[in-house]
């Protein structure tokens, strides 16, 4: 017999568990990094340019709006990095238990945010 | 006899493995780079001298290629998950490849100081 179950495909009604949040943020941060690839290569380019060009590069990077973008990208990298390492462990069947998985998901969010803040403050 | 299996398990295993292998390469590179940066005197000259060495350039370029392959598998997965019309999906696949190949070319210019 077919049961009538409530269907909540309404995004506003879906409550993701913490591992689910980490997973979707992994995707979102991945997309952000994908679109920023040229910017990231440009940033590397700037650090390697000649002394005169380096000053111009410094002016670009120290623009407040640019700093905001860079902080965002720093978080994207940190989250993608930490969540990625967690996924690699899950792939080899480490930390699959519900409690552990929830705990590691929580630590991924906390650690990547903490690293973003710390590095952000240091580099600002 | 042609024994070609077009459905079933293990379809995409190679991409799955590629994504994990490239992830490990990037993680190792990141850890190594952070260690070198911490050990190095933090100056413009020090960084330029460090990055001028061939082995640093080679490992950086290799890691960047890993980044682009990793991004290809990841973004392609997203299109396959969310974009159903075949024409739109194919277009997005092509645009993704063009984007990534352009990034490869740009990264070669930057890493080797061309």
Short mmCIF file of C-alpha atoms in Angstrom, two decimals:
data_model
loop_
_atom_site.label_atom_id
_atom_site.label_comp_id
_atom_site.label_asym_id
_atom_site.label_seq_id
_atom_site.Cartn_x
_atom_site.Cartn_y
_atom_site.Cartn_z
CA UNK A 1 0.00 0.00 0.00
CA UNK A 2 1.24 3.41 -0.90
CA UNK A 3 1.67 5.62 2.13
CA UNK A 4 0.83 9.25 1.92
CA UNK A 5 3.92 11.04 3.12
CA UNK A 6 4.33 14.77 3.33
CA UNK A 7 6.65 16.04 0.62
CA UNK A 8 8.70 19.10 1.48
CA UNK A 9 10.63 19.94 -1.62
CA UNK A 10 10.22 23.56 -0.68
CA UNK A 11 13.80 24.67 0.00
CA UNK A 12 12.64 26.96 2.80
CA UNK A 13 11.04 23.99 4.60
CA UNK A 14 13.88 21.50 4.25
CA UNK A 15 15.96 21.29 7.41
CA UNK A 16 19.36 19.87 6.51
CA UNK A 17 21.28 17.98 9.19
CA UNK A 18 24.76 19.34 9.95
CA UNK A 19 26.58 16.87 7.64
CA UNK A 20 24.17 17.99 4.91
CA UNK A 21 25.02 21.63 5.53
CA UNK A 22 28.74 20.83 5.31
CA UNK A 23 28.09 18.97 2.06
CA UNK A 24 26.15 21.77 0.37
CA UNK A 25 28.67 24.36 1.57
CA UNK A 26 31.39 22.14 0.06
CA UNK A 27 29.60 22.45 -3.29
CA UNK A 28 28.99 26.19 -2.96
CA UNK A 29 32.59 26.90 -1.92
CA UNK A 30 33.79 24.70 -4.79
CA UNK A 31 31.77 26.72 -7.30
CA UNK A 32 33.08 29.98 -5.81
CA UNK A 33 36.67 28.75 -6.14
CA UNK A 34 36.00 27.54 -9.69
CA UNK A 35 34.82 30.99 -10.79
CA UNK A 36 37.71 32.66 -8.94
CA UNK A 37 40.44 30.57 -10.58
CA UNK A 38 41.64 33.42 -12.86
CA UNK A 39 41.61 35.81 -9.89
CA UNK A 40 43.64 33.34 -7.81
CA UNK A 41 46.20 32.95 -10.61
CA UNK A 42 46.29 36.75 -10.94
CA UNK A 43 47.01 36.99 -7.20
CA UNK A 44 49.96 34.64 -7.61
CA UNK A 45 51.07 36.66 -10.64
CA UNK A 46 51.05 39.85 -8.57
CA UNK A 47 53.31 38.43 -5.88
CA UNK A 48 55.87 37.47 -8.54
CA UNK A 49 55.83 40.68 -10.55
CA UNK A 50 58.60 43.29 -10.71
CA UNK A 51 59.04 45.87 -7.95
CA UNK A 52 57.07 48.64 -9.76
CA UNK A 53 54.22 46.32 -10.74
CA UNK A 54 54.24 44.98 -7.20
CA UNK A 55 53.23 48.39 -5.81
CA UNK A 56 50.31 48.60 -8.25
CA UNK A 57 49.32 45.06 -7.26
CA UNK A 58 49.46 46.06 -3.60
CA UNK A 59 47.04 48.92 -4.27
CA UNK A 60 44.59 46.52 -5.96
CA UNK A 61 44.76 43.95 -3.18
CA UNK A 62 44.42 46.47 -0.35
CA UNK A 63 41.19 47.93 -1.75
CA UNK A 64 38.49 47.31 0.91
CA UNK A 65 36.12 45.64 -1.57
CA UNK A 66 38.91 43.37 -2.77
CA UNK A 67 39.77 42.51 0.83
CA UNK A 68 36.16 41.47 1.38
CA UNK A 69 36.27 39.23 -1.70
CA UNK A 70 39.57 37.74 -0.52
CA UNK A 71 38.17 37.00 2.94
CA UNK A 72 35.23 35.26 1.27
CA UNK A 73 37.58 33.23 -0.91
CA UNK A 74 39.73 32.42 2.12
CA UNK A 75 36.68 30.96 3.83
CA UNK A 76 35.71 29.08 0.64
CA UNK A 77 39.18 27.56 0.48
CA UNK A 78 39.28 26.69 4.19
CA UNK A 79 35.83 25.10 4.15
CA UNK A 80 36.48 23.19 0.92
CA UNK A 81 39.83 22.02 2.31
CA UNK A 82 38.54 20.88 5.73
CA UNK A 83 35.32 19.34 4.38
CA UNK A 84 37.35 17.66 1.62
CA UNK A 85 39.65 16.01 4.15
CA UNK A 86 36.57 14.83 6.08
CA UNK A 87 35.09 13.36 2.88
CA UNK A 88 38.36 11.55 2.15
CA UNK A 89 38.16 9.90 5.58
CA UNK A 90 34.51 8.99 4.97
CA UNK A 91 35.56 7.43 1.63
CA UNK A 92 37.85 5.01 3.48
CA UNK A 93 35.04 4.29 5.98
CA UNK A 94 36.49 6.29 8.85
CA UNK A 95 34.04 8.23 10.99
CA UNK A 96 30.85 6.85 9.45
CA UNK A 97 29.01 6.46 12.80
CA UNK A 98 26.21 8.99 13.16
CA UNK A 99 27.60 10.67 16.27
CA UNK A 100 31.14 10.89 14.88
CA UNK A 101 29.91 12.14 11.50
CA UNK A 102 27.92 14.88 13.20
CA UNK A 103 30.84 15.84 15.42
CA UNK A 104 33.33 16.01 12.53
CA UNK A 105 30.83 18.01 10.45
CA UNK A 106 30.51 20.50 13.29
CA UNK A 107 34.29 20.74 13.67
CA UNK A 108 34.70 21.34 9.91
CA UNK A 109 32.40 24.37 10.14
CA UNK A 110 34.03 25.69 13.31
CA UNK A 111 37.66 25.07 12.27
CA UNK A 112 37.27 26.59 8.80
CA UNK A 113 35.55 29.67 10.24
CA UNK A 114 38.21 29.99 12.95
CA UNK A 115 41.07 29.65 10.43
CA UNK A 116 39.40 32.26 8.21
CA UNK A 117 39.12 34.73 11.10
CA UNK A 118 42.67 34.10 12.35
CA UNK A 119 44.30 34.32 8.90
CA UNK A 120 42.01 37.20 7.97
CA UNK A 121 43.11 39.21 11.00
CA UNK A 122 46.78 38.37 10.43
CA UNK A 123 46.70 39.29 6.74
CA UNK A 124 44.31 42.28 6.87
CA UNK B 1 32.51 -10.38 -29.90
CA UNK B 2 32.13 -6.85 -28.75
CA UNK B 3 31.73 -6.83 -25.01
CA UNK B 4 30.84 -3.28 -24.27
CA UNK B 5 29.03 -2.55 -21.02
CA UNK B 6 27.28 0.79 -21.18
CA UNK B 7 25.24 0.57 -18.00
CA UNK B 8 25.79 -0.59 -14.47
CA UNK B 9 28.30 -0.09 -11.70
CA UNK B 10 31.85 1.27 -12.05
CA UNK B 11 30.69 3.79 -14.60
CA UNK B 12 32.55 6.94 -13.59
CA UNK B 13 34.89 5.18 -11.16
CA UNK B 14 37.87 6.66 -12.98
CA UNK B 15 36.56 10.21 -12.43
CA UNK B 16 35.79 9.41 -8.81
CA UNK B 17 39.36 8.20 -8.26
CA UNK B 18 40.80 11.16 -10.20
CA UNK B 19 38.96 13.59 -7.93
CA UNK B 20 40.35 11.91 -4.79
CA UNK B 21 43.91 11.59 -6.09
CA UNK B 22 44.02 15.24 -7.19
CA UNK B 23 42.56 16.23 -3.80
CA UNK B 24 45.39 14.45 -1.98
CA UNK B 25 47.99 16.10 -4.26
CA UNK B 26 46.55 19.55 -3.49
CA UNK B 27 46.42 18.85 0.25
CA UNK B 28 50.07 17.72 0.34
CA UNK B 29 51.14 20.77 -1.71
CA UNK B 30 49.20 23.10 0.60
CA UNK B 31 50.75 21.66 3.77
CA UNK B 32 54.25 21.74 2.24
CA UNK B 33 53.83 25.33 1.02
CA UNK B 34 52.60 26.51 4.43
CA UNK B 35 55.60 24.84 6.12
CA UNK B 36 58.03 26.48 3.65
CA UNK B 37 56.35 29.88 4.08
CA UNK B 38 56.63 29.61 7.86
CA UNK B 39 60.31 28.62 7.63
CA UNK B 40 61.13 31.38 5.13
CA UNK B 41 61.93 34.99 5.99
CA UNK B 42 58.75 36.82 4.98
CA UNK B 43 59.96 39.22 2.34
CA UNK B 44 59.27 39.96 -1.30
CA UNK B 45 62.81 38.94 -2.28
CA UNK B 46 62.67 35.70 -0.30
CA UNK B 47 59.39 34.70 -1.91
CA UNK B 48 60.62 35.57 -5.42
CA UNK B 49 63.84 33.60 -4.92
CA UNK B 50 61.86 30.65 -3.56
CA UNK B 51 59.45 30.68 -6.48
CA UNK B 52 62.24 31.13 -9.01
CA UNK B 53 63.53 27.63 -8.39
CA UNK B 54 62.61 25.11 -11.07
CA UNK B 55 61.43 22.40 -8.68
CA UNK B 56 59.00 24.82 -7.01
CA UNK B 57 57.66 25.84 -10.42
CA UNK B 58 57.31 22.22 -11.55
CA UNK B 59 55.47 21.11 -8.40
CA UNK B 60 53.26 24.22 -8.51
CA UNK B 61 52.33 23.61 -12.14
CA UNK B 62 51.62 19.94 -11.45
CA UNK B 63 49.41 20.86 -8.51
CA UNK B 64 47.61 23.49 -10.59
CA UNK B 65 46.89 20.85 -13.23
CA UNK B 66 45.46 18.72 -10.39
CA UNK B 67 43.29 21.71 -9.40
CA UNK B 68 41.88 22.01 -12.91
CA UNK B 69 41.17 18.28 -13.25
CA UNK B 70 39.57 18.30 -9.80
CA UNK B 71 37.43 21.29 -10.76
CA UNK B 72 36.41 19.60 -14.01
CA UNK B 73 35.06 16.50 -12.24
CA UNK B 74 33.37 18.57 -9.53
CA UNK B 75 31.69 21.10 -11.80
CA UNK B 76 30.68 18.43 -14.32
CA UNK B 77 29.01 16.55 -11.45
CA UNK B 78 27.04 19.68 -10.60
CA UNK B 79 25.78 20.09 -14.17
CA UNK B 80 24.81 16.38 -14.24
CA UNK B 81 22.96 16.76 -10.92
CA UNK B 82 21.05 19.95 -11.56
CA UNK B 83 20.76 20.54 -15.32
CA UNK B 84 18.40 18.13 -17.03
CA UNK B 85 18.01 19.43 -20.66
CA UNK B 86 20.78 17.74 -22.67
CA UNK B 87 21.49 20.73 -24.91
CA UNK B 88 21.95 23.14 -22.02
CA UNK B 89 24.10 20.61 -20.17
CA UNK B 90 26.34 20.01 -23.17
CA UNK B 91 26.78 23.76 -23.61
CA UNK B 92 27.72 24.15 -19.95
CA UNK B 93 30.19 21.26 -20.22
CA UNK B 94 31.87 22.94 -23.18
CA UNK B 95 31.97 26.34 -21.44
CA UNK B 96 33.47 24.70 -18.34
CA UNK B 97 36.20 23.08 -20.43
CA UNK B 98 36.97 26.34 -22.24
CA UNK B 99 37.16 28.14 -18.88
CA UNK B 100 39.49 25.52 -17.40
CA UNK B 101 41.76 25.25 -20.45
CA UNK B 102 42.09 29.04 -20.43
CA UNK B 103 43.05 28.85 -16.76
CA UNK B 104 45.70 26.23 -17.59
CA UNK B 105 47.23 28.52 -20.23
CA UNK B 106 47.17 31.53 -17.89
CA UNK B 107 48.71 29.48 -15.06
CA UNK B 108 51.56 28.37 -17.35
CA UNK B 109 52.32 32.01 -18.14
CA UNK B 110 52.32 32.99 -14.46
CA UNK B 111 54.18 30.02 -12.99
CA UNK B 112 57.01 30.15 -15.53
CA UNK B 113 57.15 33.95 -15.64
CA UNK B 114 56.58 34.11 -19.39
#
